[in-house]
PDB file of C-alpha atoms in Angstrom:
ATOM      1  CA  UNK A 553      -2.499   2.833  16.586  1.00 57.00           C
ATOM      2  CA  UNK A 554      -6.212   2.046  16.832  1.00 81.00           C
ATOM      3  CA  UNK A 555      -7.574   1.374  13.386  1.00 91.00           C
ATOM      4  CA  UNK A 556     -10.945   3.043  13.048  1.00 95.00           C
ATOM      5  CA  UNK A 557     -10.634   4.969   9.717  1.00 97.00           C
ATOM      6  CA  UNK A 558      -9.310   3.320   6.474  1.00 97.00           C
ATOM      7  CA  UNK A 559      -8.691   4.877   3.008  1.00 98.00           C
ATOM      8  CA  UNK A 560      -8.606   2.776  -0.035  1.00 97.00           C
ATOM      9  CA  UNK A 561      -7.146   4.026  -3.316  1.00 96.00           C
ATOM     10  CA  UNK A 562      -9.711   2.564  -5.783  1.00 95.00           C
ATOM     11  CA  UNK A 563      -8.659   2.824  -9.292  1.00 90.00           C
ATOM     12  CA  UNK A 564     -10.737  -0.118 -10.822  1.00 89.00           C
ATOM     13  CA  UNK A 565      -7.863  -2.511 -11.252  1.00 88.00           C
ATOM     14  CA  UNK A 566      -8.115  -6.112  -9.860  1.00 89.00           C
ATOM     15  CA  UNK A 567      -5.479  -5.178  -7.329  1.00 89.00           C
ATOM     16  CA  UNK A 568      -7.604  -2.423  -6.198  1.00 92.00           C
ATOM     17  CA  UNK A 569     -10.549  -4.828  -5.806  1.00 93.00           C
ATOM     18  CA  UNK A 570      -8.287  -6.920  -3.537  1.00 92.00           C
ATOM     19  CA  UNK A 571      -7.261  -3.859  -1.672  1.00 94.00           C
ATOM     20  CA  UNK A 572     -10.925  -2.851  -1.009  1.00 96.00           C
ATOM     21  CA  UNK A 573     -11.772  -6.452   0.041  1.00 94.00           C
ATOM     22  CA  UNK A 574      -8.712  -6.486   2.394  1.00 93.00           C
ATOM     23  CA  UNK A 575      -9.705  -3.201   3.917  1.00 95.00           C
ATOM     24  CA  UNK A 576     -13.264  -4.496   4.550  1.00 95.00           C
ATOM     25  CA  UNK A 577     -11.962  -7.481   6.262  1.00 92.00           C
ATOM     26  CA  UNK A 578      -9.857  -5.247   8.481  1.00 91.00           C
ATOM     27  CA  UNK A 579     -12.809  -2.985   9.136  1.00 94.00           C
ATOM     28  CA  UNK A 580     -15.056  -5.774  10.224  1.00 93.00           C
ATOM     29  CA  UNK A 581     -12.427  -6.836  12.789  1.00 88.00           C
ATOM     30  CA  UNK A 582     -11.834  -3.288  14.149  1.00 90.00           C
ATOM     31  CA  UNK A 583     -15.374  -1.813  13.673  1.00 93.00           C
ATOM     32  CA  UNK A 584     -13.719   0.644  11.320  1.00 96.00           C
ATOM     33  CA  UNK A 585     -14.995   2.825   8.450  1.00 98.00           C
ATOM     34  CA  UNK A 586     -13.665   2.426   4.944  1.00 98.00           C
ATOM     35  CA  UNK A 587     -13.618   5.137   2.344  1.00 98.00           C
ATOM     36  CA  UNK A 588     -12.936   4.296  -1.320  1.00 97.00           C
ATOM     37  CA  UNK A 589     -11.218   7.293  -3.104  1.00 96.00           C
ATOM     38  CA  UNK A 590     -10.975   7.438  -6.898  1.00 93.00           C
ATOM     39  CA  UNK A 591      -8.101   9.871  -7.376  1.00 92.00           C
ATOM     40  CA  UNK A 592      -7.663  10.656 -11.018  1.00 88.00           C
ATOM     41  CA  UNK A 593      -5.515  12.934 -13.232  1.00 83.00           C
ATOM     42  CA  UNK A 594      -7.027  15.614 -15.584  1.00 72.00           C
ATOM     43  CA  UNK A 595      -3.885  15.284 -17.737  1.00 59.00           C
ATOM     44  CA  UNK A 596      -4.870  14.560 -21.455  1.00 51.00           C
ATOM     45  CA  UNK A 597      -2.590  12.913 -23.909  1.00 44.00           C
ATOM     46  CA  UNK A 598      -3.932  15.330 -26.506  1.00 44.00           C
ATOM     47  CA  UNK A 599      -4.420  18.904 -25.172  1.00 48.00           C
ATOM     48  CA  UNK A 600      -8.054  19.172 -25.984  1.00 47.00           C
ATOM     49  CA  UNK A 601      -7.998  22.990 -25.374  1.00 51.00           C
ATOM     50  CA  UNK A 602      -5.387  23.701 -28.074  1.00 51.00           C
ATOM     51  CA  UNK A 603      -6.387  26.013 -30.855  1.00 52.00           C
ATOM     52  CA  UNK A 604      -5.827  23.357 -33.556  1.00 55.00           C
ATOM     53  CA  UNK A 605      -8.180  20.803 -31.926  1.00 58.00           C
ATOM     54  CA  UNK A 606     -11.635  20.995 -33.401  1.00 66.00           C
ATOM     55  CA  UNK A 607     -14.606  21.350 -31.009  1.00 68.00           C
ATOM     56  CA  UNK A 608     -15.983  17.918 -31.912  1.00 69.00           C
ATOM     57  CA  UNK A 609     -12.606  16.347 -31.059  1.00 61.00           C
ATOM     58  CA  UNK A 610     -12.503  18.157 -27.749  1.00 63.00           C
ATOM     59  CA  UNK A 611     -16.006  16.893 -26.798  1.00 65.00           C
ATOM     60  CA  UNK A 612     -14.730  13.194 -27.621  1.00 61.00           C
ATOM     61  CA  UNK A 613     -11.632  13.492 -25.573  1.00 58.00           C
ATOM     62  CA  UNK A 614     -13.655  14.976 -22.485  1.00 66.00           C
ATOM     63  CA  UNK A 615     -16.317  12.225 -22.836  1.00 64.00           C
ATOM     64  CA  UNK A 616     -13.504   9.565 -23.118  1.00 64.00           C
ATOM     65  CA  UNK A 617     -11.923  10.813 -19.915  1.00 70.00           C
ATOM     66  CA  UNK A 618     -15.139  11.004 -17.989  1.00 72.00           C
ATOM     67  CA  UNK A 619     -15.974   7.342 -19.215  1.00 81.00           C
ATOM     68  CA  UNK A 620     -12.949   6.034 -17.593  1.00 81.00           C
ATOM     69  CA  UNK A 621     -13.700   7.471 -14.213  1.00 85.00           C
ATOM     70  CA  UNK A 622     -17.471   6.537 -14.546  1.00 88.00           C
ATOM     71  CA  UNK A 623     -16.531   2.974 -15.304  1.00 89.00           C
ATOM     72  CA  UNK A 624     -14.252   2.748 -12.142  1.00 90.00           C
ATOM     73  CA  UNK A 625     -17.200   4.127 -10.013  1.00 92.00           C
ATOM     74  CA  UNK A 626     -19.567   1.528 -11.710  1.00 93.00           C
ATOM     75  CA  UNK A 627     -17.173  -1.293 -10.558  1.00 93.00           C
ATOM     76  CA  UNK A 628     -17.152  -0.013  -7.033  1.00 94.00           C
ATOM     77  CA  UNK A 629     -20.994   0.077  -6.976  1.00 94.00           C
ATOM     78  CA  UNK A 630     -21.201  -3.352  -8.151  1.00 93.00           C
ATOM     79  CA  UNK A 631     -18.900  -4.429  -5.151  1.00 93.00           C
ATOM     80  CA  UNK A 632     -20.873  -2.508  -2.363  1.00 91.00           C
ATOM     81  CA  UNK A 633     -23.476  -5.066  -1.470  1.00 89.00           C
ATOM     82  CA  UNK A 634     -20.971  -7.935  -1.327  1.00 92.00           C
ATOM     83  CA  UNK A 635     -18.768  -5.935   1.058  1.00 94.00           C
ATOM     84  CA  UNK A 636     -21.517  -5.607   3.604  1.00 92.00           C
ATOM     85  CA  UNK A 637     -20.340  -2.622   5.522  1.00 94.00           C
ATOM     86  CA  UNK A 638     -23.401  -0.675   5.295  1.00 94.00           C
ATOM     87  CA  UNK A 639     -23.105   2.941   6.530  1.00 95.00           C
ATOM     88  CA  UNK A 640     -19.456   2.319   7.305  1.00 97.00           C
ATOM     89  CA  UNK A 641     -18.434   2.320   3.595  1.00 97.00           C
ATOM     90  CA  UNK A 642     -17.965   5.671   1.902  1.00 97.00           C
ATOM     91  CA  UNK A 643     -17.061   6.914  -1.434  1.00 95.00           C
ATOM     92  CA  UNK A 644     -15.113   9.787  -2.875  1.00 95.00           C
ATOM     93  CA  UNK A 645     -13.787  10.926  -6.221  1.00 92.00           C
ATOM     94  CA  UNK A 646     -11.258  13.816  -6.594  1.00 92.00           C
ATOM     95  CA  UNK A 647      -9.221  15.127  -9.602  1.00 90.00           C
ATOM     96  CA  UNK A 648      -5.567  16.191  -9.244  1.00 90.00           C
ATOM     97  CA  UNK A 649      -2.202  14.803  -9.339  1.00 90.00           C
ATOM     98  CA  UNK A 650      -3.041  11.196  -8.292  1.00 90.00           C
ATOM     99  CA  UNK A 651      -0.232  10.658  -5.791  1.00 91.00           C
ATOM    100  CA  UNK A 652      -0.581  14.022  -4.303  1.00 92.00           C
ATOM    101  CA  UNK A 653      -4.344  13.684  -3.916  1.00 94.00           C
ATOM    102  CA  UNK A 654      -3.923  10.290  -2.112  1.00 95.00           C
ATOM    103  CA  UNK A 655      -1.099  11.598   0.110  1.00 94.00           C
ATOM    104  CA  UNK A 656      -2.952  14.617   1.201  1.00 95.00           C
ATOM    105  CA  UNK A 657      -6.204  12.769   1.957  1.00 94.00           C
ATOM    106  CA  UNK A 658      -4.435   9.934   3.672  1.00 95.00           C
ATOM    107  CA  UNK A 659      -3.360  12.258   6.466  1.00 96.00           C
ATOM    108  CA  UNK A 660      -6.840  12.220   7.848  1.00 96.00           C
ATOM    109  CA  UNK A 661      -6.982   8.477   8.002  1.00 96.00           C
ATOM    110  CA  UNK A 662      -5.206   5.763  10.139  1.00 95.00           C
ATOM    111  CA  UNK A 663      -4.152   3.644   7.055  1.00 95.00           C
ATOM    112  CA  UNK A 664      -4.079   3.873   3.276  1.00 96.00           C
ATOM    113  CA  UNK A 665      -4.660   0.578   1.493  1.00 96.00           C
ATOM    114  CA  UNK A 666      -3.653   0.355  -2.193  1.00 94.00           C
ATOM    115  CA  UNK A 667      -3.403  -2.387  -4.837  1.00 91.00           C
ATOM    116  CA  UNK A 668      -0.185  -3.326  -6.447  1.00 86.00           C
ATOM    117  CA  UNK A 669       0.307  -1.447  -9.497  1.00 71.00           C
ATOM    118  CA  UNK A 670       0.751  -2.959 -12.998  1.00 59.00           C
ATOM    119  CA  UNK A 671       0.959  -0.363 -15.827  1.00 53.00           C
ATOM    120  CA  UNK A 672      -0.319  -2.841 -18.439  1.00 51.00           C
ATOM    121  CA  UNK A 673      -3.749  -3.062 -16.541  1.00 56.00           C
ATOM    122  CA  UNK A 674      -4.077   0.509 -15.231  1.00 56.00           C
ATOM    123  CA  UNK A 675      -5.061   3.620 -17.200  1.00 59.00           C
ATOM    124  CA  UNK A 676      -2.514   6.408 -16.805  1.00 65.00           C
ATOM    125  CA  UNK A 677      -5.228   8.773 -15.523  1.00 68.00           C
ATOM    126  CA  UNK A 678      -5.478   6.690 -12.323  1.00 74.00           C
ATOM    127  CA  UNK A 679      -2.050   5.078 -11.896  1.00 77.00           C
ATOM    128  CA  UNK A 680      -0.668   4.963  -8.304  1.00 78.00           C
ATOM    129  CA  UNK A 681       2.872   4.881  -7.045  1.00 80.00           C
ATOM    130  CA  UNK A 682       2.407   3.436  -3.428  1.00 78.00           C
ATOM    131  CA  UNK A 683       6.133   4.076  -2.601  1.00 77.00           C
ATOM    132  CA  UNK A 684       6.023   7.706  -3.393  1.00 83.00           C
ATOM    133  CA  UNK A 685       2.695   8.029  -1.400  1.00 88.00           C
ATOM    134  CA  UNK A 686       4.410   6.461   1.742  1.00 81.00           C
ATOM    135  CA  UNK A 687       7.065   9.169   1.322  1.00 82.00           C
ATOM    136  CA  UNK A 688       4.663  12.001   0.884  1.00 87.00           C
ATOM    137  CA  UNK A 689       1.761  11.188   3.009  1.00 88.00           C
ATOM    138  CA  UNK A 690       3.212  10.645   6.577  1.00 87.00           C
ATOM    139  CA  UNK A 691       0.718   7.787   7.010  1.00 91.00           C
ATOM    140  CA  UNK A 692       1.435   3.944   6.670  1.00 92.00           C
ATOM    141  CA  UNK A 693       0.653   2.612   3.146  1.00 93.00           C
ATOM    142  CA  UNK A 694      -0.434  -1.106   3.077  1.00 94.00           C
ATOM    143  CA  UNK A 695      -0.119  -2.591  -0.559  1.00 92.00           C
ATOM    144  CA  UNK A 696      -2.047  -5.719  -1.490  1.00 92.00           C
ATOM    145  CA  UNK A 697      -1.249  -7.777  -4.566  1.00 88.00           C
ATOM    146  CA  UNK A 698      -3.925  -8.854  -7.079  1.00 82.00           C
ATOM    147  CA  UNK A 699      -5.765 -12.009  -6.348  1.00 80.00           C
ATOM    148  CA  UNK A 700      -4.311 -12.125  -2.800  1.00 84.00           C
ATOM    149  CA  UNK A 701      -6.485 -14.079  -0.323  1.00 76.00           C
ATOM    150  CA  UNK A 702      -8.143 -10.947   1.180  1.00 64.00           C
ATOM    151  CA  UNK A 703      -9.177 -12.250   4.567  1.00 66.00           C
ATOM    152  CA  UNK A 704      -7.022 -10.155   6.912  1.00 57.00           C
ATOM    153  CA  UNK A 705      -5.670 -12.920   9.206  1.00 62.00           C
ATOM    154  CA  UNK A 706      -2.316 -11.767  10.715  1.00 61.00           C
ATOM    155  CA  UNK A 707      -1.180 -15.017  12.220  1.00 79.00           C
ATOM    156  CA  UNK A 708       2.510 -14.559  10.988  1.00 88.00           C
ATOM    157  CA  UNK A 709       4.024 -11.256   9.939  1.00 91.00           C
ATOM    158  CA  UNK A 710       7.628 -10.512   8.958  1.00 94.00           C
ATOM    159  CA  UNK A 711       9.530  -7.272   9.716  1.00 93.00           C
ATOM    160  CA  UNK A 712      12.469  -6.329   7.633  1.00 91.00           C
ATOM    161  CA  UNK A 713      14.584  -4.841  10.358  1.00 90.00           C
ATOM    162  CA  UNK A 714      17.778  -2.731   9.744  1.00 86.00           C
ATOM    163  CA  UNK A 715      17.492  -0.547  12.806  1.00 86.00           C
ATOM    164  CA  UNK A 716      16.794   2.520  10.818  1.00 85.00           C
ATOM    165  CA  UNK A 717      14.318   5.364  11.260  1.00 87.00           C
ATOM    166  CA  UNK A 718      11.956   4.254   8.543  1.00 86.00           C
ATOM    167  CA  UNK A 719      11.481   0.634   9.711  1.00 88.00           C
ATOM    168  CA  UNK A 720      11.073   1.865  13.388  1.00 90.00           C
ATOM    169  CA  UNK A 721       8.254   4.019  12.182  1.00 90.00           C
ATOM    170  CA  UNK A 722       6.751   1.163  10.161  1.00 91.00           C
ATOM    171  CA  UNK A 723       6.925  -1.227  13.184  1.00 91.00           C
ATOM    172  CA  UNK A 724       5.046   1.451  15.349  1.00 90.00           C
ATOM    173  CA  UNK A 725       2.527   2.014  12.511  1.00 90.00           C
ATOM    174  CA  UNK A 726       1.888  -1.761  12.301  1.00 89.00           C
ATOM    175  CA  UNK A 727       1.477  -2.535  15.882  1.00 88.00           C
ATOM    176  CA  UNK A 728      -2.242  -2.706  15.849  1.00 83.00           C
ATOM    177  CA  UNK A 729      -1.924  -5.356  13.281  1.00 84.00           C
ATOM    178  CA  UNK A 730       0.923  -7.290  15.015  1.00 84.00           C
ATOM    179  CA  UNK A 731      -0.797  -7.255  18.393  1.00 76.00           C
ATOM    180  CA  UNK A 732      -3.752  -9.429  17.123  1.00 68.00           C
ATOM    181  CA  UNK A 733      -2.077 -12.683  17.624  1.00 62.00           C
ATOM    182  CA  UNK A 734       0.226 -15.083  16.058  1.00 74.00           C
ATOM    183  CA  UNK A 735       4.091 -14.527  15.651  1.00 88.00           C
ATOM    184  CA  UNK A 736       6.324 -11.925  14.214  1.00 92.00           C
ATOM    185  CA  UNK A 737       9.638 -12.689  12.673  1.00 94.00           C
ATOM    186  CA  UNK A 738      12.238  -9.930  12.846  1.00 94.00           C
ATOM    187  CA  UNK A 739      14.351 -10.560   9.873  1.00 93.00           C
ATOM    188  CA  UNK A 740      17.792  -9.244   9.553  1.00 91.00           C
ATOM    189  CA  UNK A 741      20.009  -9.788   6.423  1.00 87.00           C
ATOM    190  CA  UNK A 742      23.733 -10.463   6.312  1.00 82.00           C
ATOM    191  CA  UNK A 743      26.269  -9.907   8.988  1.00 78.00           C
ATOM    192  CA  UNK A 744      26.114  -5.993   9.114  1.00 69.00           C
ATOM    193  CA  UNK A 745      26.006  -4.941  12.774  1.00 66.00           C
ATOM    194  CA  UNK A 746      22.957  -2.793  13.675  1.00 67.00           C
ATOM    195  CA  UNK A 747      23.377   0.672  15.327  1.00 66.00           C
ATOM    196  CA  UNK A 748      21.504  -0.459  18.426  1.00 76.00           C
ATOM    197  CA  UNK A 749      21.172  -3.931  19.865  1.00 83.00           C
ATOM    198  CA  UNK A 750      18.415  -6.104  18.388  1.00 88.00           C
ATOM    199  CA  UNK A 751      17.237  -7.069  21.829  1.00 89.00           C
ATOM    200  CA  UNK A 752      15.788  -3.503  22.258  1.00 92.00           C
ATOM    201  CA  UNK A 753      13.109  -3.853  19.559  1.00 92.00           C
ATOM    202  CA  UNK A 754      12.456  -7.485  20.511  1.00 92.00           C
ATOM    203  CA  UNK A 755      11.754  -6.310  24.132  1.00 93.00           C
ATOM    204  CA  UNK A 756       9.489  -3.499  22.740  1.00 93.00           C
ATOM    205  CA  UNK A 757       7.360  -5.917  20.937  1.00 92.00           C
ATOM    206  CA  UNK A 758       7.126  -8.465  23.686  1.00 91.00           C
ATOM    207  CA  UNK A 759       5.920  -5.630  25.925  1.00 91.00           C
ATOM    208  CA  UNK A 760       3.069  -5.089  23.459  1.00 91.00           C
ATOM    209  CA  UNK A 761       2.108  -8.720  23.716  1.00 89.00           C
ATOM    210  CA  UNK A 762       3.790  -9.686  20.329  1.00 91.00           C
ATOM    211  CA  UNK A 763       5.374 -13.113  20.052  1.00 91.00           C
ATOM    212  CA  UNK A 764       8.571 -11.929  18.291  1.00 92.00           C
ATOM    213  CA  UNK A 765      11.466 -14.127  17.067  1.00 93.00           C
ATOM    214  CA  UNK A 766      14.481 -13.190  15.450  1.00 94.00           C
ATOM    215  CA  UNK A 767      15.668 -14.788  12.217  1.00 93.00           C
ATOM    216  CA  UNK A 768      18.857 -13.868  10.465  1.00 92.00           C
ATOM    217  CA  UNK A 769      18.868 -14.357   6.712  1.00 92.00           C
ATOM    218  CA  UNK A 770      21.889 -15.158   4.543  1.00 91.00           C
ATOM    219  CA  UNK A 771      22.448 -12.534   2.047  1.00 86.00           C
ATOM    220  CA  UNK A 772      21.307 -13.908  -1.348  1.00 76.00           C
ATOM    221  CA  UNK A 773      22.436 -11.774  -4.282  1.00 77.00           C
ATOM    222  CA  UNK A 774      20.912  -8.511  -2.764  1.00 83.00           C
ATOM    223  CA  UNK A 775      18.694  -7.670   0.194  1.00 84.00           C
ATOM    224  CA  UNK A 776      15.537  -7.256  -1.812  1.00 85.00           C
ATOM    225  CA  UNK A 777      15.959 -10.705  -3.538  1.00 88.00           C
ATOM    226  CA  UNK A 778      16.639 -12.098  -0.022  1.00 90.00           C
ATOM    227  CA  UNK A 779      13.516 -10.768   1.481  1.00 91.00           C
ATOM    228  CA  UNK A 780      11.461 -12.020  -1.534  1.00 91.00           C
ATOM    229  CA  UNK A 781      12.873 -15.453  -1.397  1.00 92.00           C
ATOM    230  CA  UNK A 782      11.959 -15.639   2.368  1.00 93.00           C
ATOM    231  CA  UNK A 783       8.421 -14.436   1.715  1.00 92.00           C
ATOM    232  CA  UNK A 784       7.879 -17.059  -1.009  1.00 92.00           C
ATOM    233  CA  UNK A 785       9.236 -19.922   1.162  1.00 94.00           C
ATOM    234  CA  UNK A 786       7.736 -18.927   4.346  1.00 93.00           C
ATOM    235  CA  UNK A 787       4.463 -17.165   3.092  1.00 89.00           C
ATOM    236  CA  UNK A 788       3.890 -14.569   5.931  1.00 92.00           C
ATOM    237  CA  UNK A 789       0.607 -12.834   5.668  1.00 90.00           C
ATOM    238  CA  UNK A 790       2.286  -9.339   6.054  1.00 92.00           C
ATOM    239  CA  UNK A 791       5.715  -7.906   5.316  1.00 94.00           C
ATOM    240  CA  UNK A 792       6.490  -4.631   7.382  1.00 93.00           C
ATOM    241  CA  UNK A 793       9.330  -2.484   5.951  1.00 89.00           C
ATOM    242  CA  UNK A 794      10.614   1.094   5.905  1.00 87.00           C
ATOM    243  CA  UNK A 795      10.300   3.055   2.555  1.00 77.00           C
ATOM    244  CA  UNK A 796      13.450   4.575   1.165  1.00 62.00           C
ATOM    245  CA  UNK A 797      15.688   4.763   4.093  1.00 54.00           C
ATOM    246  CA  UNK A 798      18.233   6.356   1.644  1.00 47.00           C
ATOM    247  CA  UNK A 799      17.073   9.110  -0.798  1.00 41.00           C
ATOM    248  CA  UNK A 800      14.424   8.160  -3.445  1.00 43.00           C
ATOM    249  CA  UNK A 801      17.036   9.113  -6.258  1.00 36.00           C
ATOM    250  CA  UNK A 802      19.589   6.830  -4.775  1.00 39.00           C
ATOM    251  CA  UNK A 803      17.024   4.008  -4.391  1.00 43.00           C
ATOM    252  CA  UNK A 804      15.792   4.417  -8.042  1.00 41.00           C
ATOM    253  CA  UNK A 805      19.224   4.778  -9.457  1.00 35.00           C
ATOM    254  CA  UNK A 806      20.600   1.716  -7.665  1.00 36.00           C
ATOM    255  CA  UNK A 807      17.493  -0.382  -8.095  1.00 41.00           C
ATOM    256  CA  UNK A 808      16.682  -0.089  -4.473  1.00 55.00           C
ATOM    257  CA  UNK A 809      15.113  -2.515  -1.992  1.00 64.00           C
ATOM    258  CA  UNK A 810      11.783  -0.775  -1.746  1.00 65.00           C
ATOM    259  CA  UNK A 811      11.244  -0.707  -5.541  1.00 69.00           C
ATOM    260  CA  UNK A 812      12.225  -4.447  -6.054  1.00 72.00           C
ATOM    261  CA  UNK A 813      10.019  -5.619  -3.233  1.00 81.00           C
ATOM    262  CA  UNK A 814       6.882  -3.556  -4.264  1.00 76.00           C
ATOM    263  CA  UNK A 815       7.261  -4.748  -7.915  1.00 80.00           C
ATOM    264  CA  UNK A 816       7.476  -8.594  -7.175  1.00 84.00           C
ATOM    265  CA  UNK A 817       6.006  -9.345  -3.834  1.00 86.00           C
ATOM    266  CA  UNK A 818       3.023 -11.604  -3.628  1.00 89.00           C
ATOM    267  CA  UNK A 819       1.865 -10.827  -0.155  1.00 91.00           C
ATOM    268  CA  UNK A 820       0.779  -7.504   1.383  1.00 92.00           C
ATOM    269  CA  UNK A 821       3.445  -4.998   2.340  1.00 93.00           C
ATOM    270  CA  UNK A 822       3.076  -2.259   4.996  1.00 92.00           C
ATOM    271  CA  UNK A 823       5.376   0.752   4.193  1.00 90.00           C
ATOM    272  CA  UNK A 824       6.296   3.842   6.334  1.00 89.00           C
ATOM    273  CA  UNK A 825       8.792   6.506   5.916  1.00 81.00           C
TER     274      UNK A 825
END
């Protein structure tokens, strides 16, 4: 995948700022364009159109909703000069169901970059669910934690490999990032045999000029915790993984790998489905 067109979900949070800075760094390396999109819901906690709501109250609710979005756009405008992308930096705002707007828009881009989501710092009107977007969009989603060192240097990436369809797609989507130098650790967890020999994906990566090495991790409580512990100890600059190899319902019910990693990871994660 040649990275020329990057979409950033910008909702004004600190994580979104990190995502925008990360996207800018990537864009400068690949001579790409970056589009920041404010996707916001028109949902109102109080139904301002209800008959019992006085006209004055309706106006206050409408103004408050608009103020949230205007404040996010103002934060983007404050960052524009610092980012120094000139005419390759673009801006959009679109109302609708937030995850659906981002998923549909992402289909016309190479990559969607989002910030890690913390409900306590993000207004419900602009709250994003990166895992759902990875399921719906058909495009790779790269999530960046708040306060992450945003210089996009990929000198050691890790791939959570289980041989499944989703992670195979993720590796393919991440190749442009993985080919840029450094090493890639192919992580397997526990002793469960893969459907296909691991050597096949190793050969595939080597033929793309990737310095791939296999590392088998001992299962620690569960797969999600094992991956998080590895990332905390080895500090790779990127974790590549498949999103929801099983059904979203099953993952949510069982406290799945995708959810636990997305909530607690401290490095960028690239998800595909």
